[in-house]
Coordinates of C-alpha atoms in Angstrom, one line a residue:
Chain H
X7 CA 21.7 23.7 -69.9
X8 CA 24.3 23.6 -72.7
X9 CA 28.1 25.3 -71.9
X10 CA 28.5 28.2 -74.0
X11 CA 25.0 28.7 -75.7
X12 CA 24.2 32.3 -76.9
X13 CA 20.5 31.7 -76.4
X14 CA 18.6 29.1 -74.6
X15 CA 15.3 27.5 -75.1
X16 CA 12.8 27.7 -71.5
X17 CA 9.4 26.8 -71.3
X18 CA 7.2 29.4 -69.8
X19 CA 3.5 29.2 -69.1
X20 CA 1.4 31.8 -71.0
X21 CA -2.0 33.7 -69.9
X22 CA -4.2 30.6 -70.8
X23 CA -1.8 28.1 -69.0
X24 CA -0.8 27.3 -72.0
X25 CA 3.2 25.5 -72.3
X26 CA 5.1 27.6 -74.6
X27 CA 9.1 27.9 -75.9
X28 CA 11.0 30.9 -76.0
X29 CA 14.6 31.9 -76.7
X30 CA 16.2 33.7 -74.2
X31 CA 19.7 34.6 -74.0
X32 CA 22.6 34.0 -71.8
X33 CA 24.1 35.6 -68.9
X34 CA 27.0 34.2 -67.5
X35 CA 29.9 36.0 -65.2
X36 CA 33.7 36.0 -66.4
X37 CA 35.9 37.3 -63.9
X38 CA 38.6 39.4 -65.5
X39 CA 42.5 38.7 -63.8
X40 CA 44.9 41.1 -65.2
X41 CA 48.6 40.0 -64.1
X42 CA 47.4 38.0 -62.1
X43 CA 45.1 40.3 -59.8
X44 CA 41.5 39.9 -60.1
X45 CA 39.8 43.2 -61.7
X46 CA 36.2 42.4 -62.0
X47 CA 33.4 40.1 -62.6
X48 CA 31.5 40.7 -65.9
X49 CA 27.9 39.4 -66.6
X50 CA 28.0 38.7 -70.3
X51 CA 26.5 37.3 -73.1
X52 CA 29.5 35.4 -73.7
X53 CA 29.8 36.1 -77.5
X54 CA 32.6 38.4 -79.0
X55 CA 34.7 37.8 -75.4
X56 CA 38.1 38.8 -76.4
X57 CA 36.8 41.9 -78.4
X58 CA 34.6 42.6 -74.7
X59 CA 38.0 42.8 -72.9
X60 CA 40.2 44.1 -75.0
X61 CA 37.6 46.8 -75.5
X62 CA 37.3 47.1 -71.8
X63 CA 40.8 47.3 -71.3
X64 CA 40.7 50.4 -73.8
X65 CA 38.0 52.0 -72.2
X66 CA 38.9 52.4 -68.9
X67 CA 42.2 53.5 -69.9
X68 CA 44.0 50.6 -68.7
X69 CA 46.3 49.6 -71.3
X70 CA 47.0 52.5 -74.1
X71 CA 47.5 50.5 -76.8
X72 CA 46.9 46.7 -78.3
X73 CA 50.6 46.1 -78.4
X74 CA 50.3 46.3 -74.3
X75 CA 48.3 43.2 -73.9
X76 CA 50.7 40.3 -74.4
X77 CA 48.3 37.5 -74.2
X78 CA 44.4 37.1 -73.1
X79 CA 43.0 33.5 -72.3
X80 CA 39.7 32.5 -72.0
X81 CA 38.4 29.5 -70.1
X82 CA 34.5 29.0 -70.0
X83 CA 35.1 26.0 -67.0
X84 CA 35.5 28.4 -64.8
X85 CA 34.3 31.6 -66.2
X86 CA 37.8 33.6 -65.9
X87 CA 39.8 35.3 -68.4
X88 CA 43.5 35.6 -67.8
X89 CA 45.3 38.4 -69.4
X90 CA 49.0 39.3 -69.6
X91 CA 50.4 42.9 -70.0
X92 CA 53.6 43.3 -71.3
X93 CA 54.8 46.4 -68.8
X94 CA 53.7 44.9 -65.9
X95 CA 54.1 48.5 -64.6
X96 CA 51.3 49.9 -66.7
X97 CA 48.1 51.7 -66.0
X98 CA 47.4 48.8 -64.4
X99 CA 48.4 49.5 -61.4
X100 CA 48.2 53.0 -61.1
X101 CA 44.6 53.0 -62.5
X102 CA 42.7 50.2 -60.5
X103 CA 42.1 52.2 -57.9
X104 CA 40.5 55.1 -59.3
X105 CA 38.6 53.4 -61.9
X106 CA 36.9 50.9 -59.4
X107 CA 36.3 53.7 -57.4
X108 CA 33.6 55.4 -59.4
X109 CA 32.3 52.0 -61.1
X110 CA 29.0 51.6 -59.6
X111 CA 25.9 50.5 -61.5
X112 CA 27.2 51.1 -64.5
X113 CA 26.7 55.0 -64.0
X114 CA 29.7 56.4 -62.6
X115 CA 31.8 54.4 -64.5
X116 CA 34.9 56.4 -65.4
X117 CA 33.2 59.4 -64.9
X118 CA 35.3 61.7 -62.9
X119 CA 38.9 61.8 -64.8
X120 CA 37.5 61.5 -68.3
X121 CA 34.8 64.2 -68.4
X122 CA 38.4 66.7 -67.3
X123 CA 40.0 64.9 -70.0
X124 CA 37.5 65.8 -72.3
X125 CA 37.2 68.9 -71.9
X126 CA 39.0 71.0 -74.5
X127 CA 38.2 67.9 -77.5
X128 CA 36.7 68.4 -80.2
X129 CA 36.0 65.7 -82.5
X130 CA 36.5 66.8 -86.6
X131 CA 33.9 68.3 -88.8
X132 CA 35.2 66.7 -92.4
X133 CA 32.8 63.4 -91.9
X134 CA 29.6 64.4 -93.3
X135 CA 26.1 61.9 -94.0
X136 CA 23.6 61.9 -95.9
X137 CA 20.6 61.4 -95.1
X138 CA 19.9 58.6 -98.1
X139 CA 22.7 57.0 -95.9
X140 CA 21.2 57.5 -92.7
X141 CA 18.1 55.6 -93.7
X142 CA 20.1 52.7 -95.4
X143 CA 21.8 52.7 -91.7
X144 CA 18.4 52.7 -90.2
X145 CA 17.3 49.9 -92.4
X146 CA 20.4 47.6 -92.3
X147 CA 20.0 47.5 -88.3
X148 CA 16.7 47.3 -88.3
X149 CA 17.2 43.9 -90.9
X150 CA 20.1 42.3 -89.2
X151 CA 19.7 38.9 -88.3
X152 CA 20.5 39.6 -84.4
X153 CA 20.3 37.8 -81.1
X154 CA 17.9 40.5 -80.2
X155 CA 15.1 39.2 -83.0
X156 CA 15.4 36.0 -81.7
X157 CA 15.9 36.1 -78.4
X158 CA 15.1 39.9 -76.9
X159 CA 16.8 41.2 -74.2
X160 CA 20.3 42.4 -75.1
X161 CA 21.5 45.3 -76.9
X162 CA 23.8 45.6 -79.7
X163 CA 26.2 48.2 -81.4
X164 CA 27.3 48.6 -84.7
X165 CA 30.2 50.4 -86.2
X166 CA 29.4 51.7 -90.0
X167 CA 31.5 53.1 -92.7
X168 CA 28.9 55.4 -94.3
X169 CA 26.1 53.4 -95.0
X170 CA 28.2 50.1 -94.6
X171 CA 28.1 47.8 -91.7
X172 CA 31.8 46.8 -90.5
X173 CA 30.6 44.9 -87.0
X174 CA 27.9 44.7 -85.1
X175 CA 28.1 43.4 -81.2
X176 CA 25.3 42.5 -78.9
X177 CA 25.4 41.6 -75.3
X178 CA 23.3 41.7 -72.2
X179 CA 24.9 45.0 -71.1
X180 CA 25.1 48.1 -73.2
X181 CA 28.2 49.1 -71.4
X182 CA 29.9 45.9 -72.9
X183 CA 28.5 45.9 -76.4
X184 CA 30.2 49.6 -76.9
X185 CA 33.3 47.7 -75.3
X186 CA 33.5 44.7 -77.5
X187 CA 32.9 47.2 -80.7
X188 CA 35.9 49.3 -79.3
X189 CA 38.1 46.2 -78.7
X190 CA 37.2 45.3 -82.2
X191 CA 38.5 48.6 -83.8
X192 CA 42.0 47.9 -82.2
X193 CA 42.0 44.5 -83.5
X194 CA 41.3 45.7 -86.9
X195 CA 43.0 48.9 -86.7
X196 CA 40.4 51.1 -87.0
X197 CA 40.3 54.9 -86.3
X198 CA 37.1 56.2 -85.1
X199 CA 37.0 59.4 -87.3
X200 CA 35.7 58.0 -90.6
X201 CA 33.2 56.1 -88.6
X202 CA 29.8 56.1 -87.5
X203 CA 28.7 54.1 -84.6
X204 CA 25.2 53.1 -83.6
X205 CA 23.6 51.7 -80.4
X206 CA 20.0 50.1 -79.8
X207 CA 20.4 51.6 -76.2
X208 CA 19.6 55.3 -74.9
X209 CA 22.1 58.5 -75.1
X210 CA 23.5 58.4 -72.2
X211 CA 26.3 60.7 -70.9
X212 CA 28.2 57.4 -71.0
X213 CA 27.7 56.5 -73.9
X214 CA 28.4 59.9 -75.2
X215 CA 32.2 59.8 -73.3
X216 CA 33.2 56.4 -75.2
X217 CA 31.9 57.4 -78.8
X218 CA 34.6 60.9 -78.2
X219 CA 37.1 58.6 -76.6
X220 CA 36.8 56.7 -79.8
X221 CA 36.8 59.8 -82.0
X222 CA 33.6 58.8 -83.3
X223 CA 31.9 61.9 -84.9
X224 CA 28.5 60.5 -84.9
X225 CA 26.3 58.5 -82.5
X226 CA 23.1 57.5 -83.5
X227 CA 20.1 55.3 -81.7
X228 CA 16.8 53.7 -81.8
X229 CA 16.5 55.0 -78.3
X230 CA 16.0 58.6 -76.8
X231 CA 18.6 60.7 -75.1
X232 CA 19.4 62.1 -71.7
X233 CA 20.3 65.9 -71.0
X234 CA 23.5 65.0 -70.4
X235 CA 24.3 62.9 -73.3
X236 CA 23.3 66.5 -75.2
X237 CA 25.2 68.5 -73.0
X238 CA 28.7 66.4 -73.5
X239 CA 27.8 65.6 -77.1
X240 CA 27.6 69.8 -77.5
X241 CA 30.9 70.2 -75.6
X242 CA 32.7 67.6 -78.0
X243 CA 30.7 68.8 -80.5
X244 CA 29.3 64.9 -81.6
X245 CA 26.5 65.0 -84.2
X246 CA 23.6 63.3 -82.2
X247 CA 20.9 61.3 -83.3
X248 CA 18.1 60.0 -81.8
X249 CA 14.8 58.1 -82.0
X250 CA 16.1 57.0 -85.6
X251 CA 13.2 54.7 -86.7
X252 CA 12.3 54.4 -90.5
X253 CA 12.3 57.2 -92.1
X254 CA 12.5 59.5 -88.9
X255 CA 15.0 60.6 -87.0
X256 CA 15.9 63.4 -84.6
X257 CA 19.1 65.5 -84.7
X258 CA 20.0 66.8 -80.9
X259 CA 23.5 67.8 -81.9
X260 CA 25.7 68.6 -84.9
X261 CA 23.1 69.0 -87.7
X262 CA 26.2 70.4 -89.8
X263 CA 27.1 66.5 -90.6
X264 CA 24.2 65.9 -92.0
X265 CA 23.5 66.2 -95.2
X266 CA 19.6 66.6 -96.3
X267 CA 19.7 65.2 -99.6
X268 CA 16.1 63.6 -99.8
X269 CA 14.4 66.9 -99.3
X270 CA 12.6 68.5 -102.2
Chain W
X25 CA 19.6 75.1 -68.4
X26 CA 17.2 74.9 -65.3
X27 CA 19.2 73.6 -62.1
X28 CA 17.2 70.5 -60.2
X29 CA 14.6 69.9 -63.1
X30 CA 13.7 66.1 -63.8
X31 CA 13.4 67.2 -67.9
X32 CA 14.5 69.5 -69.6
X33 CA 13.4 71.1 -73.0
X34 CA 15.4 70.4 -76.4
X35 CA 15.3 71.8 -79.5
X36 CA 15.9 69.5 -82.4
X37 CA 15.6 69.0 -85.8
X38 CA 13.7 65.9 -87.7
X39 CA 14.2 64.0 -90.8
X40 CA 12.1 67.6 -93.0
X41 CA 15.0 69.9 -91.1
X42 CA 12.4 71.3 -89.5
X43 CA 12.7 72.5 -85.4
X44 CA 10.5 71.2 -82.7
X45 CA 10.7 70.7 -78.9
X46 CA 10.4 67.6 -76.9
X47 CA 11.5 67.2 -73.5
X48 CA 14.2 64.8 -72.3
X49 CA 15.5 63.4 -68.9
X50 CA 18.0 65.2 -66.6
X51 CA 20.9 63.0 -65.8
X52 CA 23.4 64.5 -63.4
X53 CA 26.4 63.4 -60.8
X54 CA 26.1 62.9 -57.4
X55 CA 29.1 61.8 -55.9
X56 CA 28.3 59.5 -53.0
X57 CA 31.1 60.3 -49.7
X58 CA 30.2 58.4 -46.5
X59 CA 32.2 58.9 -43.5
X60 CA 34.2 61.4 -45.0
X61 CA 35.7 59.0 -47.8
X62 CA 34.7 59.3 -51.3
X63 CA 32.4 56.2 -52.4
X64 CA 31.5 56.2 -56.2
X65 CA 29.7 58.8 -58.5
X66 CA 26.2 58.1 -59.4
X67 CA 24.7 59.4 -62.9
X68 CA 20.9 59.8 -62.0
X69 CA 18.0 61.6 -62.4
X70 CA 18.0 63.2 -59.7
X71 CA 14.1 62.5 -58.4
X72 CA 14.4 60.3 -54.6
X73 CA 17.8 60.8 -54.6
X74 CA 17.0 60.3 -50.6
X75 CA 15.9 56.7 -51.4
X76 CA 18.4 56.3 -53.8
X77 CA 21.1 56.8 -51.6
X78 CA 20.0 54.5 -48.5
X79 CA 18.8 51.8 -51.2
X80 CA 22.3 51.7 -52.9
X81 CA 24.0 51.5 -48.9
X82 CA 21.2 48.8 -48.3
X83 CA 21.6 46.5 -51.7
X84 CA 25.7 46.9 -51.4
X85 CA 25.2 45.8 -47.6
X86 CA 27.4 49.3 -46.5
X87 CA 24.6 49.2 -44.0
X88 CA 22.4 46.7 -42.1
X89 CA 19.6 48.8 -40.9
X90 CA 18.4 52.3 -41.3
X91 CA 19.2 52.8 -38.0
X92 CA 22.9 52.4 -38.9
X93 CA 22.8 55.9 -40.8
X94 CA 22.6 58.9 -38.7
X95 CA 22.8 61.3 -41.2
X96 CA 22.6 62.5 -45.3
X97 CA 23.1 65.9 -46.7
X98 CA 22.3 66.2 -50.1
X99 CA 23.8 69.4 -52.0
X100 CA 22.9 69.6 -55.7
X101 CA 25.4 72.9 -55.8
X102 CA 28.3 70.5 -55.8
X103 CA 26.4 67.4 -56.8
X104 CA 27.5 65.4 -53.5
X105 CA 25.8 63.3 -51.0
X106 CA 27.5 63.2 -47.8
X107 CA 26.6 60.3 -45.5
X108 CA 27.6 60.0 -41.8
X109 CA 27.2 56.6 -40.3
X110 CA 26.4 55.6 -36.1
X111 CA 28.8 53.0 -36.2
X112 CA 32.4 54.2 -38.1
X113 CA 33.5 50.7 -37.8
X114 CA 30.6 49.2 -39.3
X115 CA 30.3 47.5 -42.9
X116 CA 32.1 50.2 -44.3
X117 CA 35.6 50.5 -44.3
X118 CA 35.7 46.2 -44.7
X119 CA 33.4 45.6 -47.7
X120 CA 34.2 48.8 -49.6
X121 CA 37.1 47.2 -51.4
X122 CA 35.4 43.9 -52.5
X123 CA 32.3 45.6 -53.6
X124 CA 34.2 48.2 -55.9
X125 CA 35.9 45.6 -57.3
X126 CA 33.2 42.9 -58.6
X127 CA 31.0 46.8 -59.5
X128 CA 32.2 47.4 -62.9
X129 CA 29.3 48.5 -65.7
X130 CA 26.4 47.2 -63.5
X131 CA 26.9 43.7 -64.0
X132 CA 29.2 42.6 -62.0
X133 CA 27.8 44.7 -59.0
X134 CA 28.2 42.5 -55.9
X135 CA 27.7 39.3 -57.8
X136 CA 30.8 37.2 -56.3
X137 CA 29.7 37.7 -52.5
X138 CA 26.0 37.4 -52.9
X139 CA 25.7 34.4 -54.8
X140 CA 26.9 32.3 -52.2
X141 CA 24.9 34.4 -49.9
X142 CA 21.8 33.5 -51.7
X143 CA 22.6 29.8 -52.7
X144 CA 20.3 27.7 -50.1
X145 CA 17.8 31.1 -49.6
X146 CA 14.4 30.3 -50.5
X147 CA 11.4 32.5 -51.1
X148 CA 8.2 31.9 -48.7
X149 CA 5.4 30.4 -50.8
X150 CA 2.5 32.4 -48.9
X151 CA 1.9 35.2 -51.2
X152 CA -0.2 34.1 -54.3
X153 CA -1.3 36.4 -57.2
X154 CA -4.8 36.4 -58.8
X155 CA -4.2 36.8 -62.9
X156 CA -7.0 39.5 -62.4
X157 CA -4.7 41.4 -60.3
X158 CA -1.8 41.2 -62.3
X159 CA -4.0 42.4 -65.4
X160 CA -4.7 45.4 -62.7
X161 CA -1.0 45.7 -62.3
X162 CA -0.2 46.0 -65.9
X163 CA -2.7 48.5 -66.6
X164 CA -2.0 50.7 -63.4
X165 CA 1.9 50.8 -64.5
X166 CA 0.4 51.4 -68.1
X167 CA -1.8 54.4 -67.3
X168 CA 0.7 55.8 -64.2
X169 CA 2.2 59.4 -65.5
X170 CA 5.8 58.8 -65.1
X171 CA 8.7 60.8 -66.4
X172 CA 9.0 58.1 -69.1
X173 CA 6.2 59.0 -71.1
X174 CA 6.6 62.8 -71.1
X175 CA 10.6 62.1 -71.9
X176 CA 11.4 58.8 -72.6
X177 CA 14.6 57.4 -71.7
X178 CA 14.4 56.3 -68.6
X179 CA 13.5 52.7 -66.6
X180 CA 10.9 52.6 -63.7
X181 CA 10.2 49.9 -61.3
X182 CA 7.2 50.1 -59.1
X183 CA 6.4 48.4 -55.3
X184 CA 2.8 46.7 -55.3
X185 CA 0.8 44.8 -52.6
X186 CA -1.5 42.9 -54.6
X187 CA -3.2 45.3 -56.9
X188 CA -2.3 48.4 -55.3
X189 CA 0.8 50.7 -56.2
X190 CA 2.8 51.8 -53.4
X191 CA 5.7 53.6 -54.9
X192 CA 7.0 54.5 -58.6
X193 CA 10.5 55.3 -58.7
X194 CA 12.9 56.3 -62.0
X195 CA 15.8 57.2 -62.8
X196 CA 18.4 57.0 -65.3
X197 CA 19.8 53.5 -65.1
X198 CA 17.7 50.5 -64.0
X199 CA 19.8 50.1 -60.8
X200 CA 19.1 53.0 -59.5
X201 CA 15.6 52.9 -59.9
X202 CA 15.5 49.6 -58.0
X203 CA 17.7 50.6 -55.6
X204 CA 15.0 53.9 -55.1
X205 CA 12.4 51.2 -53.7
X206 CA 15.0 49.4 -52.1
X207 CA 15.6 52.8 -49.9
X208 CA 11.6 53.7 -49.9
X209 CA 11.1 49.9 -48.0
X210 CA 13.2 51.2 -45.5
X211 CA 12.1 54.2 -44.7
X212 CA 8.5 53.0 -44.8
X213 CA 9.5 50.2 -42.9
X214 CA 8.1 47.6 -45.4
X215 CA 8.7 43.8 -45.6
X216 CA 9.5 42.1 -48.6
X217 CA 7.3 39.2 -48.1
X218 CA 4.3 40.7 -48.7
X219 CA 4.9 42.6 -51.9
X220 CA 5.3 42.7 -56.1
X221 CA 8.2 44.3 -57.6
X222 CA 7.4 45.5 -61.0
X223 CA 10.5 46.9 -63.4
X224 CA 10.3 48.3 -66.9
X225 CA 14.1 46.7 -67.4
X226 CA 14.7 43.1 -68.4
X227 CA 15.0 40.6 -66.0
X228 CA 18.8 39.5 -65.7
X229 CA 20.7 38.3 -62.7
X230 CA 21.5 41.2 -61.3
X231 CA 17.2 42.2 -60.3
X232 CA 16.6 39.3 -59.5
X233 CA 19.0 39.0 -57.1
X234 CA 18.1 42.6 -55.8
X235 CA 14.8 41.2 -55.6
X236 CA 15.9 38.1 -53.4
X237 CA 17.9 40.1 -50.9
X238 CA 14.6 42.5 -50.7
X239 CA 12.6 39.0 -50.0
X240 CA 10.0 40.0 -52.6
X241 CA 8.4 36.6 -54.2
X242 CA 7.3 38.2 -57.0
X243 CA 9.4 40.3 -59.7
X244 CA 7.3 41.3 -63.1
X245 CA 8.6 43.1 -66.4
X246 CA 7.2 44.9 -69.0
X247 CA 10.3 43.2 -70.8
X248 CA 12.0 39.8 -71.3
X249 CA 14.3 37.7 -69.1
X250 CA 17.8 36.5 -69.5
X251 CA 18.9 33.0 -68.7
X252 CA 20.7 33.1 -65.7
X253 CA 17.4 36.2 -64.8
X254 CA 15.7 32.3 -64.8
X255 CA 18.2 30.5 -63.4
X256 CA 18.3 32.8 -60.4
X257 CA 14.5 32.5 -59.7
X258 CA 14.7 28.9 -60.1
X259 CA 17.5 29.0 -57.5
X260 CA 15.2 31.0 -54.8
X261 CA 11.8 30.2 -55.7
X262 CA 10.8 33.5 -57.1
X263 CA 8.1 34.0 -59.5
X264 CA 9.1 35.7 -63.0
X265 CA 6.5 36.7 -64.9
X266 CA 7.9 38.8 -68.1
X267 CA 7.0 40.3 -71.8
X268 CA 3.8 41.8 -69.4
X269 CA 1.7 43.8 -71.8
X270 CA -2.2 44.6 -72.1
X271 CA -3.2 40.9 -71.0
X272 CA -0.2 38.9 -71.9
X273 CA 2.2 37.5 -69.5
X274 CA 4.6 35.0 -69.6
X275 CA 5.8 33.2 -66.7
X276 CA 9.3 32.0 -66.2
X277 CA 9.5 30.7 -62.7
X278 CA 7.1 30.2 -60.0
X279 CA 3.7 29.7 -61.4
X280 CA 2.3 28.1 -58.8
X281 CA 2.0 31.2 -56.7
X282 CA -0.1 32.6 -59.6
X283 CA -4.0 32.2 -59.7
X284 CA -5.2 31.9 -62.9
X285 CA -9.5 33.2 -61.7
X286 CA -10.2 34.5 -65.9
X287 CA -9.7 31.4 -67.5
X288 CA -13.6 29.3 -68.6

């Protein structure tokens, strides 16, 4: 197989016995050292890798800022990435602990410390949609030229500005796609409140947690929603919608945003 | 909101502003402590939480038998499950650092260790598959009245021997519904060797490894595969059949355990 492909071809057998080609796409493991301690391994799609870990960095809280990350190399030989803080007394150290504590399955990720720290936020009310724009959203995601059409299996983000796409980030995790589009917002200097930001995956508490830790006011997805992704979207009072397809859509939160200008 | 249910009810709005109900998954906490120290938090469902539990200890290798755990107490009140092994000294206290390290957003979940683990493992060749079973399969999983199709948003993976279901587990996040089954072997005292492992999630690494470690030959999806999902199989000599839907299959890996009895 080729180093550093984003989909591979494999030949599979069908129902008939029939040889057949598929795309699939790639998994591979990057092992994360930050000052020199190893951190994690991540399975990954392998595209958008410095956004992934810069984005990961953000999310867990490790570094507050872009400026703290002096230097990140990547080396596909051996499937590390090297990065460099500038205070080597950061988060870092303090944070390790706790965060690989509650970093199981991609569930408890984070979980403990931020739902506290969320507690009394409140993301603004000025963003408003409309829902002309929401279908243009709809559309534009459903036309994009992604790894996904050709090759299934990965998810993807996108960030909007209104009805404009800024990025859009697919990998083999939907943890890491939401981490490479928030990577991308510090490398752009982006703010979350004028944004929008969509997911093919389900509302998850989770997912919920990194759209208000971006102040995102609106999350919206292909996918369905879980009672807690509700239940923290209501307590940061995120505009939440879900099984948007076409020209439907659900609202499970913060109908307010939205603005129903293709009713009669 | 109802303490303990699996869905709950939601009002929302659609795309005409008008209100209507539809019922969604719980997702809770449950904050895994065994031997008095704090493990991880778990987001789940909260449906064989039991199984959940000792199939997490099994596929992290915290335990090597069921025998090893003398006791959980599961209390929903505080969202906890406390877990009291025989042997304090056992797996423990020595793997708990390495496997929270490599167990950030569900990919990296014990990859480092077990991949050497599993390098020269092979899968017996015993067990075949008659395509007029698997069609059996496919349509049992199809018709079986799971939580997903009254609320969406959640992955199941089912234990077969041949045609027959054994168990259907769901939950929240793919890991923990395999983990579920992983548990339910246990406590039902099943071999792998014998058995199918059907999962509604794609096929990556990280299942079929799970699948390996459970010595199951055979690991189907409704969905696709990722490369190193394929690479993995070919690496153990498990059959990966994926994209299984109405009659369709592909397989990735493995046919030659497959019986193909409905072609002319």
């Amino acid at each position: 197989m080729k180093e550093h492909a984003i989909t591979y071809d494999v030949e599979v057998i069908d129902e008939k016995m029939r040889k057949k080609h598929l795309s699939i796409p790639a998994e591979r493991p990057l092992t994360l050292y930050v000052n020199k301690k190893e951190l994690l391994t991540i399975m990954t799609l392998g595209a958008n890798t410095r956004s992934l870990i810069i984005g990961y960095l953000r999310n867990q809280r490790l570094v507050k800022s872009l400026d703290e990350i002096e230097s990140i190399q990547i080396d596909w030989e051996v499937n590390a990435a090297v990065v460099k803080t500038k205070n080597t007394n950061s988060n870092i150290d303090t944070l390790t602990g706790k965060v690989t504590l509650t970093s199981g399955c991609g569930q408890g990720t984070m979980f403990g410390d931020v739902t506290a720290e969320l507690e009394k936020f409140q993301l603004g009310v000025d963003l408003k949609l409309k829902q002309s724009d929401l279908l243009e959203i709809i559309d534009e995601v459903r036309m994009y030229s992604s790894i996904y059409k050709q090759a299934g299996s990965v998810h993807g983000c996108a960030l909007f500005k209104q009805s404009k796409m800024l990025f859009y980030c697919e990998d083999v995790g939907r943890h890491n796609a939401v981490d490479a589009i928030a990577g991308k917002m510090w490398e752009f200097g982006l703010e979350g409140k004028d944004l929008l930001f969509y997911t093919t995956g389900r509302l998850t508490s989770e997912m919920v947690i990194k759209g208000a830790q971006m102040h995102i006011p609106f999350l919206l997805s292909r996918s369905g929603v879980t009672q807690m992704g509700v239940e923290m979207a209501r307590n940061v009072n995120m505009t939440l919608l879900g099984r948007c397809s076409g020209k439907h859509f659900y609202v499970f939160n913060g109908v307010e945003r939205l603005i129903f200008d293709l009713l009669d």
